[in-house]
Tab-separated table of C-alpha atoms in Angstrom:
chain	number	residue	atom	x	y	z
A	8	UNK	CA	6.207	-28.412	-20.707
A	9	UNK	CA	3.508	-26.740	-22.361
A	10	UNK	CA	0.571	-25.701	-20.028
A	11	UNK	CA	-2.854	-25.417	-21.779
A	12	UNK	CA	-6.002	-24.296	-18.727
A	13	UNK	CA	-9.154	-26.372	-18.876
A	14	UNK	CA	-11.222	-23.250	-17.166
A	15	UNK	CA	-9.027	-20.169	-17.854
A	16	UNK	CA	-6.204	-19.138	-21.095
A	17	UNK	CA	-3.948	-16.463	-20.204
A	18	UNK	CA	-6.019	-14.214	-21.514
A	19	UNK	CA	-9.240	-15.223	-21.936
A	20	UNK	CA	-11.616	-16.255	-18.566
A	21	UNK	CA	-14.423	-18.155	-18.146
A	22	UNK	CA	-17.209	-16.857	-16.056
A	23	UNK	CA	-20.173	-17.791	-14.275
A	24	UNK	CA	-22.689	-14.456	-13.800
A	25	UNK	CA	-24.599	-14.569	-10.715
A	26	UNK	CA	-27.252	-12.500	-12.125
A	27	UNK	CA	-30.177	-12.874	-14.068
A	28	UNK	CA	-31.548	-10.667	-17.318
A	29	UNK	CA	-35.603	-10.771	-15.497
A	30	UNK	CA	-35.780	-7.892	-12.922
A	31	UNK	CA	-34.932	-8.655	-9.244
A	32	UNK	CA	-38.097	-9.215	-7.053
A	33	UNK	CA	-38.679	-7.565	-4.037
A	34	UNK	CA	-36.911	-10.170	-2.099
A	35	UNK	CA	-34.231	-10.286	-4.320
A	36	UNK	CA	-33.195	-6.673	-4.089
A	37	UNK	CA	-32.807	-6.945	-0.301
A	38	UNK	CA	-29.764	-9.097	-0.821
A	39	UNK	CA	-26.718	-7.646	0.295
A	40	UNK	CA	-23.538	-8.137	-1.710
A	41	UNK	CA	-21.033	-11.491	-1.427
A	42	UNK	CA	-19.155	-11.600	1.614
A	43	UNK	CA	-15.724	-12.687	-0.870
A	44	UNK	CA	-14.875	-9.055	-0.973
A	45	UNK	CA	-14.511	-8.398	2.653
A	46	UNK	CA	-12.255	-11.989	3.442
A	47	UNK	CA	-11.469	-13.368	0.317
A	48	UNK	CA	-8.022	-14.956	0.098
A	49	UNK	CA	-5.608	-16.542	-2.344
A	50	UNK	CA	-2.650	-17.995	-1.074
A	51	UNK	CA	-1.219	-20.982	-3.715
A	52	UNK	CA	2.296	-21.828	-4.612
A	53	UNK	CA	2.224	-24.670	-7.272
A	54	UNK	CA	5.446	-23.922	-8.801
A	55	UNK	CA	8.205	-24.794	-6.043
A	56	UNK	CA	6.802	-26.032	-3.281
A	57	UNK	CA	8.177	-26.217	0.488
A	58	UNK	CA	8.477	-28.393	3.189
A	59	UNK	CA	5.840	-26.825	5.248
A	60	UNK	CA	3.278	-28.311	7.675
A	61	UNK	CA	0.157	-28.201	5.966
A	62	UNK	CA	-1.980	-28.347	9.221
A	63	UNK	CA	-0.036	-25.195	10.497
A	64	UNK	CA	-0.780	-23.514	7.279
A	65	UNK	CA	-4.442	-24.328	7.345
A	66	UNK	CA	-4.467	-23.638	10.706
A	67	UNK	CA	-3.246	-20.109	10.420
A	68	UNK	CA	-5.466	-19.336	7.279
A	69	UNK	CA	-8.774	-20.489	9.511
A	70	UNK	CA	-7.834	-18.556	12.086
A	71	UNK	CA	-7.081	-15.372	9.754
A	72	UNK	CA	-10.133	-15.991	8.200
A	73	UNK	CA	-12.513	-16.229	11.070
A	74	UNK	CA	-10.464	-12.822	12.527
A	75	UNK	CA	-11.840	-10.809	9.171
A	76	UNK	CA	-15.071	-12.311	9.561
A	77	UNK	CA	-15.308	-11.283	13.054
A	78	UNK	CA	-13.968	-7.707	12.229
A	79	UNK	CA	-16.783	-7.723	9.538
A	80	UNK	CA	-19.842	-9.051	11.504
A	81	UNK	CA	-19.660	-12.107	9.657
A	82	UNK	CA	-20.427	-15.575	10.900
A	83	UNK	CA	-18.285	-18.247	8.706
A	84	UNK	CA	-17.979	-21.714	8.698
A	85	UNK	CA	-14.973	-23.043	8.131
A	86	UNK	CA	-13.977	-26.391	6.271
A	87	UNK	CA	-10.688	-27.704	5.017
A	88	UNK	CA	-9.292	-30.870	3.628
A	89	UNK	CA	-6.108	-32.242	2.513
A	90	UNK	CA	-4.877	-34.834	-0.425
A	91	UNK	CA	-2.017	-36.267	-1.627
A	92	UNK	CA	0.181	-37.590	-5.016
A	93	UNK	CA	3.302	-39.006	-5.310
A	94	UNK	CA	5.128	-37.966	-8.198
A	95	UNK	CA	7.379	-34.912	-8.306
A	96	UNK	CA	7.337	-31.356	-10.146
A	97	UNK	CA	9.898	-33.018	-13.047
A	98	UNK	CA	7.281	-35.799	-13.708
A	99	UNK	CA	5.563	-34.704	-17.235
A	100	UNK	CA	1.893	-35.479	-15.412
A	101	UNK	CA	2.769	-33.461	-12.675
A	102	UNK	CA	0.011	-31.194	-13.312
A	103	UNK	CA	-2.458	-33.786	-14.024
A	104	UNK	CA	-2.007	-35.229	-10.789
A	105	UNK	CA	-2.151	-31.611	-8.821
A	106	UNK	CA	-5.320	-31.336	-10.719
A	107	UNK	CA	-6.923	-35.003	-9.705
A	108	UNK	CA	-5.876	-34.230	-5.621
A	109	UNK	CA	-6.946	-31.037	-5.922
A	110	UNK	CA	-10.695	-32.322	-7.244
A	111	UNK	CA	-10.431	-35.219	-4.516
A	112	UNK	CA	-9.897	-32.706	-1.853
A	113	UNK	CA	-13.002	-30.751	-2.878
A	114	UNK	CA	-14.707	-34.043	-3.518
A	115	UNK	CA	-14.025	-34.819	-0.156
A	116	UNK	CA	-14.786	-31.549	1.597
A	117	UNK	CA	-18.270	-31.256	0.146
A	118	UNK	CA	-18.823	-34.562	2.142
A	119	UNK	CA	-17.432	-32.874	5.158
A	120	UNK	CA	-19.915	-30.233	4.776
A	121	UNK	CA	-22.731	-32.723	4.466
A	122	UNK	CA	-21.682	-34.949	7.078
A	123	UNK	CA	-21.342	-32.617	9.487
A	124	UNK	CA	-25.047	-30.143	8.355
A	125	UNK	CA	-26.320	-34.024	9.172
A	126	UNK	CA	-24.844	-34.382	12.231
A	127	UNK	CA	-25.629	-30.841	13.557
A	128	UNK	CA	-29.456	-31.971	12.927
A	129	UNK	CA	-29.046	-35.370	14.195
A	130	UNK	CA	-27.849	-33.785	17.493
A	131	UNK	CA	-30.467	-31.276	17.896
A	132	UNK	CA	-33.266	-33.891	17.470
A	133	UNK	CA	-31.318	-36.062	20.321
A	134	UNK	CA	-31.749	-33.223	22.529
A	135	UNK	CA	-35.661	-32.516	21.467
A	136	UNK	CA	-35.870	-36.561	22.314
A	137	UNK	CA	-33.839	-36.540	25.827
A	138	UNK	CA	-35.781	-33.270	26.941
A	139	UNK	CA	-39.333	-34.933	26.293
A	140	UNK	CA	-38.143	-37.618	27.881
A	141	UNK	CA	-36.402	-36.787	30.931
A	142	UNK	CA	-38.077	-33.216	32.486
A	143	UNK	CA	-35.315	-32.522	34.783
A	144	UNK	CA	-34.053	-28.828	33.188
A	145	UNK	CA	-30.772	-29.156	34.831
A	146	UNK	CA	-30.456	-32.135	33.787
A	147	UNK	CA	-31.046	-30.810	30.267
A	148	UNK	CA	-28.771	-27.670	30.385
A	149	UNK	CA	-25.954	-30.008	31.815
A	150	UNK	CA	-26.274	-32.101	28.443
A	151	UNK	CA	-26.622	-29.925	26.400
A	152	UNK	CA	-23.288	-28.086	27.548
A	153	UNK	CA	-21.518	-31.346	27.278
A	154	UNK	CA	-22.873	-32.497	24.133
A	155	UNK	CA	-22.192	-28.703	22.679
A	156	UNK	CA	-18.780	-28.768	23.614
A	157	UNK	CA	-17.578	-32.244	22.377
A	158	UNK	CA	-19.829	-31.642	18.935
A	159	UNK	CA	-17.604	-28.493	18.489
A	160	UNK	CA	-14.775	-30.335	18.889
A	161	UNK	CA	-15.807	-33.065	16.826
A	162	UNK	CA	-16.786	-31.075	14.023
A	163	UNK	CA	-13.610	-29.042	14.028
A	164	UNK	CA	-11.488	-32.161	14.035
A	165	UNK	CA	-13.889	-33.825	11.260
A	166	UNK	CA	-14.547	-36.641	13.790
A	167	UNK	CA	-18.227	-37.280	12.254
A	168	UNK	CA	-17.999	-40.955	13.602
A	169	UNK	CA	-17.337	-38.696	17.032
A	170	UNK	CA	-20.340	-36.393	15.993
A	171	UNK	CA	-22.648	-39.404	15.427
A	172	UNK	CA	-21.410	-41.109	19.075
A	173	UNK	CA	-22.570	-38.140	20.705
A	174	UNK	CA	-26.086	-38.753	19.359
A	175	UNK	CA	-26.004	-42.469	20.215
A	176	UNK	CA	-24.870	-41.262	23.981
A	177	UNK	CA	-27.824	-38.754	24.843
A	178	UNK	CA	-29.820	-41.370	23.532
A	179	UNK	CA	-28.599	-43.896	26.023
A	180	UNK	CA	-29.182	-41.913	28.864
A	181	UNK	CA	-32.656	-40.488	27.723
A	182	UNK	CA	-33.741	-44.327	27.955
A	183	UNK	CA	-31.379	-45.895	30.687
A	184	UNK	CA	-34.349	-46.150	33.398
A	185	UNK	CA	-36.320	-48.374	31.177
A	186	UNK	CA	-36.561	-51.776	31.268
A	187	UNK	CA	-33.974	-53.621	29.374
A	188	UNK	CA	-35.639	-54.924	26.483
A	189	UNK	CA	-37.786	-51.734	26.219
A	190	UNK	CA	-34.675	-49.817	26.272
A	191	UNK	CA	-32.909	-51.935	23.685
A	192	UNK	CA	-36.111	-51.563	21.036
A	193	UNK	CA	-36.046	-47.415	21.854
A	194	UNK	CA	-32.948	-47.321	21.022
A	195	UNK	CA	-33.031	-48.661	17.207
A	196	UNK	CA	-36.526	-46.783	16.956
A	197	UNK	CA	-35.323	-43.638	18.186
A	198	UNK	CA	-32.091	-43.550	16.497
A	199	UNK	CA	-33.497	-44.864	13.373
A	200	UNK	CA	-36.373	-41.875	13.302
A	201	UNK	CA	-33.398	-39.212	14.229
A	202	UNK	CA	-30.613	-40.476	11.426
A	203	UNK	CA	-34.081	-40.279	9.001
A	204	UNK	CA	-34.506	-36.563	9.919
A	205	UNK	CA	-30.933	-36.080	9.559
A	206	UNK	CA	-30.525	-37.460	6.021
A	207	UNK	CA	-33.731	-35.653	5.192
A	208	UNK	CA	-33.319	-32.420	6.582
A	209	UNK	CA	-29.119	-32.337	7.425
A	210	UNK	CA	-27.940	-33.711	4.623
A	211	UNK	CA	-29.755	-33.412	1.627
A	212	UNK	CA	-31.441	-29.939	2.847
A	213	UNK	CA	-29.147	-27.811	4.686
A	214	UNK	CA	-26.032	-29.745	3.189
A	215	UNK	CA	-26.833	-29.058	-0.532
A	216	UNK	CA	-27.049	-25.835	0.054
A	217	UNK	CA	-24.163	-25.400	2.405
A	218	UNK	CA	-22.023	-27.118	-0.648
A	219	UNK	CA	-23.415	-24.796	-3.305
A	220	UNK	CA	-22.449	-21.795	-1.200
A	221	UNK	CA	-18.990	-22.724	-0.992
A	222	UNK	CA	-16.698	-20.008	-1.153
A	223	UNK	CA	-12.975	-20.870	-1.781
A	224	UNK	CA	-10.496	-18.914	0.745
A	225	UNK	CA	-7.503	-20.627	-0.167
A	226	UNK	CA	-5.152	-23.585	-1.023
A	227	UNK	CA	-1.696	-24.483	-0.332
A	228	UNK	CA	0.828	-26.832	-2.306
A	229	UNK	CA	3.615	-28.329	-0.157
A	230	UNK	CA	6.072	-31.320	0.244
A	231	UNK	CA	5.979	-33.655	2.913
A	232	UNK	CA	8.664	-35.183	4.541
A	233	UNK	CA	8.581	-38.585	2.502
A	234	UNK	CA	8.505	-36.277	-0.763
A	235	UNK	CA	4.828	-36.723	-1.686
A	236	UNK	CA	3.091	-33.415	-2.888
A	237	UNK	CA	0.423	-32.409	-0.626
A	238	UNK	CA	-2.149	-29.518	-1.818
A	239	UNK	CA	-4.809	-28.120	1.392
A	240	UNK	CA	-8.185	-26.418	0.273
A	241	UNK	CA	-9.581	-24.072	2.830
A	242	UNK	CA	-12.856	-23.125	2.100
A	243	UNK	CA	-15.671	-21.448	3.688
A	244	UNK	CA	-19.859	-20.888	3.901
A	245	UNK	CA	-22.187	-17.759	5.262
A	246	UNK	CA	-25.648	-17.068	5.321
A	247	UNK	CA	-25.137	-14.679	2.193
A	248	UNK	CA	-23.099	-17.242	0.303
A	249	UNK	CA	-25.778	-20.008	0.820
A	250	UNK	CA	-28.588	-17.228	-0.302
A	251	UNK	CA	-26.635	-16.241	-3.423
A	252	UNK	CA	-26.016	-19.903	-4.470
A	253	UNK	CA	-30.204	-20.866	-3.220
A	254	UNK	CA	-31.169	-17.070	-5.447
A	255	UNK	CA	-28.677	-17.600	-8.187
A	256	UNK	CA	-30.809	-21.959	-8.604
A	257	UNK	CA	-33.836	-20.126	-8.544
A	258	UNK	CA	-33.197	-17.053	-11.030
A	259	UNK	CA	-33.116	-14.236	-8.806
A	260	UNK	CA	-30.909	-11.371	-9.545
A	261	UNK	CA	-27.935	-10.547	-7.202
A	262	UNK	CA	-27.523	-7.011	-6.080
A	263	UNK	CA	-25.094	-4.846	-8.176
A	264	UNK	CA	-22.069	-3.518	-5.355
A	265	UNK	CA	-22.076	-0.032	-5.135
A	266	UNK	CA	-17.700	0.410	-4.763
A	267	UNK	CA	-17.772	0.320	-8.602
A	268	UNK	CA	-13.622	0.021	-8.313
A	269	UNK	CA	-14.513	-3.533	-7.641
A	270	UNK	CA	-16.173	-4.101	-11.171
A	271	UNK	CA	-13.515	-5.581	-13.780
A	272	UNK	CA	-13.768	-7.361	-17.077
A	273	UNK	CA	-12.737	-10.900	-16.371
A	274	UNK	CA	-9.864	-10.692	-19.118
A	275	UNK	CA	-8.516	-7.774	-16.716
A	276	UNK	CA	-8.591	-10.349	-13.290
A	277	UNK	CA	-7.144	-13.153	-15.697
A	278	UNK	CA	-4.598	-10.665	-17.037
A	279	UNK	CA	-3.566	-9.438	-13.278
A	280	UNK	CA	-2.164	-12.682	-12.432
A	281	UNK	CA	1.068	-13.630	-13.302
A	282	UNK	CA	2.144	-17.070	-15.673
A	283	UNK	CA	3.179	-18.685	-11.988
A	284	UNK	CA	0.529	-17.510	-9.983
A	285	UNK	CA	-2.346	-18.515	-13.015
A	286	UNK	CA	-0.149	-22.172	-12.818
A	287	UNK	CA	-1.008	-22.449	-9.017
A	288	UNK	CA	-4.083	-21.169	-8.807
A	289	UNK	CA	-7.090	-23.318	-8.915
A	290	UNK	CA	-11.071	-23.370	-7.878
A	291	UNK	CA	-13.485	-20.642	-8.295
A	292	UNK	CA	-12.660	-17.113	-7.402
A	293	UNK	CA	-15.315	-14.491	-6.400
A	294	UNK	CA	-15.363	-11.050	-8.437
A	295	UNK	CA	-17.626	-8.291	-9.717
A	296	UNK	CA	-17.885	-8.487	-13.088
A	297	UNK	CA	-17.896	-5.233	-15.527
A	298	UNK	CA	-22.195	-4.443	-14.677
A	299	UNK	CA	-20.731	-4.858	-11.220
A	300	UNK	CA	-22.783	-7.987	-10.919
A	301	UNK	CA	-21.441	-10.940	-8.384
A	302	UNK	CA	-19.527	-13.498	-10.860
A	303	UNK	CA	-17.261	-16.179	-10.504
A	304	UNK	CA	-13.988	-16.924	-12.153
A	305	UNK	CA	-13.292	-20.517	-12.747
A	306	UNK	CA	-9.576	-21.274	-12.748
A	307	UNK	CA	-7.757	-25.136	-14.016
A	308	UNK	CA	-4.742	-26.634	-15.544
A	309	UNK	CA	-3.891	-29.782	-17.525
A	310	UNK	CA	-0.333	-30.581	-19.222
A	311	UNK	CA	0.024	-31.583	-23.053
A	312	UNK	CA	3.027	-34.022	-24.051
């Protein structure tokens, strides 16, 4: 099978520079560099893939990835998401199909990361409503403590009809002294105003730019035990990431990294990798281009027959 990459030959990269030829503003120059270098990941395996559990794996890789954030000072988000084809590594589309789950999966986690920036804002404005409405503070800081927990848990199990419920329950009890009828009208007004605020602010605000500051951390590629193929993104967001996605929209220049034995000509990175690892690698890769500028590395396959 011949292999020809959509995003990346063998030898020759495509890049994305996250810089700007205008000079940096003040704000601009008070942005530190991308997070990538201190937790970045690749961990792929396109070519003979395992029996594995693919939760374990993503699993582990959230949990290694959250340990070098922590070790770094940096607060991450983490979001993952899974998809599935059912043809095998002999079929002559193979790659095609890798290719389509692999662009579902990150079709689907950018939704994740929407959904749940909207739900995150849809519970805080419960609270705001259950706190002007009932005065009791221990009341409040009971809530709030259950509400904090179970949208934690939600979110981490990507339960957003869960996340959603939780906002429908503080709701219920801000109102359940009222009179039936009265209760029954605050509740469509109330929740109606709040799910506005979310859309507006949740998930077309703060989602947007959660999805644009997407960093990759890694993907796996396994078999299941009723022999579909099964590839796992794991992917991640930071405050710097979001800025350096919101700077890059808005033509500010990113700030050069000062470790220049980080700076490489994206032929070199493209060279670096082996035939198998460029065949299972896909998504965007962080790197510091030659001007030691933040760049990104855009990496895909497709299969001629």
């Amino acid at each position: 099978m011949n292999i020809k990459f959509l995003s990346l030959a063998v030898a020759t990269a495509v890049t994305l520079n996250l810089s700007y030829a205008q000079e940096a503003n003040e704000q601009s120059e008070q942005l530190e560099s991308i997070d990538d270098q201190k937790i970045s990941q690749t961990v792929n395996d396109a070519q003979k893939p395992k029996k594995e559990n693919m939760q374990k794996l993503l699993s582990d890789a959230e949990k290694e990835l959250k340990q070098k954030a922590k070790k770094n000072g940096i607060k991450a988000t983490v979001y993952k998401q899974t998809a599935s084809i059912d043809v095998g590594t002999d079929d002559p589309q193979y790659y095609d199909y890798l290719t389509s789950a692999y662009n579902q999966a990150i079709l689907e986690l950018k939704a994740q990361v929407a959904l749940s920036k909207a739900g995150s804002v849809a519970v805080k404005e419960a609270y705001s409503y259950y706190n002007k409405t009932v005065p009791d503070t221990i009341l409040q800081d009971e809530l709030k403590k259950e509400s904090d927990e179970k949208l934690t848990q939600m979110q981490a199990e990507q339960d957003m009809d869960g996340v959603f419920g939780i906002v429908f329950g503080i709701i219920s009890k801000a109102v359940q002294d009222k009179p039936e009828a009265e209760k029954k009208r605050l509740e469509v007004e109330v929740t109606k105003d709040i799910f506005n605020k979310a859309y507006s602010d949740g998930f077309v605000k703060s989602g947007f730019d959660s999805i644009e500051g997407l960093v990759p951390y890694a993907n796996f590629i396994v078999t299941k035990d009723n022999g579909e193929i099964e590839i796992g993104v794991l992917a991640y967001t930071t405050e710097k990431s979001i800025q350096l996605a919101r700077d890059l929209k808005q033509g500010r220049q990113s700030k050069k990294t000062e470790n220049k034995e980080q700076c490489k000509d994206p032929t070199d990175v493209a060279d670096a990798l082996s035939d198998e690892e460029l065949l299972s690698t896909f998504g965007l890769k962080y790197f510091y281009n030659e001007n030691c500028r933040p760049s990104l590395l855009a990496y895909g396959m497709d299969s001629l027959y």
